[in-house]
Each structure stands twice: as C-alpha cells, then as structure tokens.
Amino acid sequence: MSMTPYEKLKTARANGRPTGSAYINGLFSDRIELHGDRRFGEDAAIVSGVGSLDGMPVTYIAIEKGVDLPSRMKTNFGCPKPEGYRKALRLMKQAEKFHRPVICFVDTLGAFCGADGEERGQGEAIAENIMEMIGLKTPTISIVIGEGGSGGALALCSADRVYMLENSVYSVISPEGCASILWKDSSRVQDSAQCLRITADDMKSFGVAETVIPENFEDFSSMCSEIKAYLTADLKQLLAKTTEQLLEDRYFRFRKFGIYEENGETHGTNLY
C-alpha cells in the first residue's frame, strides 16, 4: 500500500534515519573535513570537506541534524545559520577553482530563524548561495535525504541534478506552517501535506528532481553503493560538458519550472 504525503513526511522526520554524516562516511574515502566561513565562525549544522568518490576528488557539503539530543542541540536540529551557508559557499568556490564536483546532502526543516541569524544576514546568505550555485563552473548534484524545507534547502539545491530518497520531501514551507497560514489551524497538516505536493514522486513529475532512490536502511552499505553508481554515472556526463554547456543546461533546467500542458497547449515560462 502506498504511503500518503503526510506519512512520508513523518518518515522523513523519523528518529534513526541516517543523517548527512552517515552518507559522507558511506560514500567517500580519504576525507578531509574543512571548517569555518572565514567571516564569522563555524556552524556544526553544515559538515563539509573534500573526499574521494571511487578515486574522483569531490567536495561534499551536508546538512547535519544530529543523532541524539546533545548533537542535535549542537547542530540547531539541522537548521543552519548564515555562517553555515557561507562555509558551504566557500567550499563551493574552492571546488570551482580546482574543478571538483560538488555533492550536497539536504535534510532540514529550514534555515535557523533566531535573532542572531537575522543579525548576521540569513536571507542574504541564502540568496547568495542560490545565485552562486546557478553560475558555479563545476558540476553540482544535490540529494534530499530527509526533509528539504524552504530556502534553507534551496540554498544547497540549485544544482545540475537533484536526487531524492523515496520517502523524502521537498517543500517551499512546512505543512504545519502552510496549514497555519491557509486555514489558521496547524492541526490540518495532513490536508496541507496533500495540497503542497511534497513527495519525491511529485518532485520528479514536476522536473524538480531527476532521480528517486529507493530506501534500504537495513542494508545501508548496499544503498550507498547504489547512490554511488548514480553519482558516478551523472558526474561522468556532467564533466564531459564544456563550462559553457554546463551553465546553459543548468540555466534551462530551472527555466523549465512552471511549464505545463493543458488541452494540448503549453503554458508557463517562455524558454526562448
């Protein structure tokens, strides 16, 4: 029996689900973790560094939620602060300099919304990441491994390819927030989850995600091997492109969002 969007939302948030660090450890060897944004400080909600994917040097960037209460408090429950996004951008620009592919792992309710985050320019940090990722002169792949919430997720998802695990979700707003705004009743979260079309299958049908990856946490090493196969195949294609073609294809990937057909006619964004 297929799961409802709300059931998938609960699964994406479930305790015991592998976090970003688990995928880093399962996919990359010869890892060197890098810290700090060179502007303010270190944010434990973003784990980043350089590693090897089957012998290929890559830059990895992951949103980390933590696995117990102390680690979750340390990582703001997976809600990055501005210095976290700026650290991610620093690593992306470093990857561009050495033409290393960038692989991002996304699992967040959204960006940290405290006063100190706003004081240090949370919105600007997210906007800068989106702008820079669109023009990054090296291949980028993002994987939504749990919850992809709002701009906090989009700051690491403006990529050439987006993968989603089968029970992950991706949304412009949390279903609770949507229900509070539309119906002034946060208890209608099941209705809002249905309306928002947040599931991996929905995202693939819209062209927001290219690949839906089956979950097999009981054999996590096998699951990582499958993800590695997707990554190596796509990176081989992306690295074969010229820089100009890579940027043009990425541009048109996002320009296609919002196009739909009705009664045999195409509506939405004019690509040309």
Short mmCIF file of N, CA, C and O in Angstrom, two decimals, residues 18-26 47 62-64 145:
data_model
loop_
_atom_site.label_atom_id
_atom_site.label_comp_id
_atom_site.label_asym_id
_atom_site.label_seq_id
_atom_site.Cartn_x
_atom_site.Cartn_y
_atom_site.Cartn_z
N PRO A 18 19.24 7.78 8.78
CA PRO A 18 20.63 8.21 8.61
C PRO A 18 20.74 9.71 8.31
O PRO A 18 19.95 10.25 7.52
N THR A 19 21.68 10.37 8.96
CA THR A 19 21.89 11.80 8.76
C THR A 19 22.96 12.03 7.70
O THR A 19 23.56 11.10 7.16
N GLY A 20 23.23 13.30 7.42
CA GLY A 20 24.20 13.63 6.38
C GLY A 20 25.56 13.00 6.59
O GLY A 20 26.19 12.51 5.65
N SER A 21 26.02 12.96 7.84
CA SER A 21 27.34 12.39 8.13
C SER A 21 27.41 10.91 7.77
O SER A 21 28.47 10.41 7.35
N ALA A 22 26.30 10.20 7.92
CA ALA A 22 26.29 8.77 7.59
C ALA A 22 26.53 8.56 6.09
O ALA A 22 27.25 7.63 5.69
N TYR A 23 25.96 9.43 5.26
CA TYR A 23 26.16 9.30 3.82
C TYR A 23 27.58 9.69 3.43
O TYR A 23 28.18 9.07 2.54
N ILE A 24 28.13 10.70 4.09
CA ILE A 24 29.52 11.07 3.83
C ILE A 24 30.45 9.90 4.13
O ILE A 24 31.32 9.54 3.32
N ASN A 25 30.24 9.26 5.28
CA ASN A 25 31.08 8.12 5.66
C ASN A 25 30.88 6.93 4.74
O ASN A 25 31.81 6.16 4.48
N GLY A 26 29.64 6.77 4.23
CA GLY A 26 29.34 5.62 3.39
C GLY A 26 29.76 5.77 1.94
O GLY A 26 29.93 4.77 1.24
N VAL A 47 28.29 20.12 7.59
CA VAL A 47 29.52 19.32 7.59
C VAL A 47 30.05 19.32 6.16
O VAL A 47 29.33 18.94 5.22
N ALA A 62 27.07 18.74 3.62
CA ALA A 62 25.88 18.08 4.15
C ALA A 62 25.28 18.87 5.30
O ALA A 62 26.01 19.40 6.16
N ILE A 63 23.97 18.96 5.32
CA ILE A 63 23.27 19.48 6.49
C ILE A 63 23.13 18.33 7.48
O ILE A 63 22.62 17.27 7.14
N GLU A 64 23.61 18.55 8.70
CA GLU A 64 23.65 17.51 9.72
C GLU A 64 22.64 17.82 10.83
O GLU A 64 22.68 18.90 11.44
N ILE A 145 17.89 13.88 1.48
CA ILE A 145 17.91 12.60 2.20
C ILE A 145 16.84 12.50 3.27
O ILE A 145 16.64 11.44 3.86
#
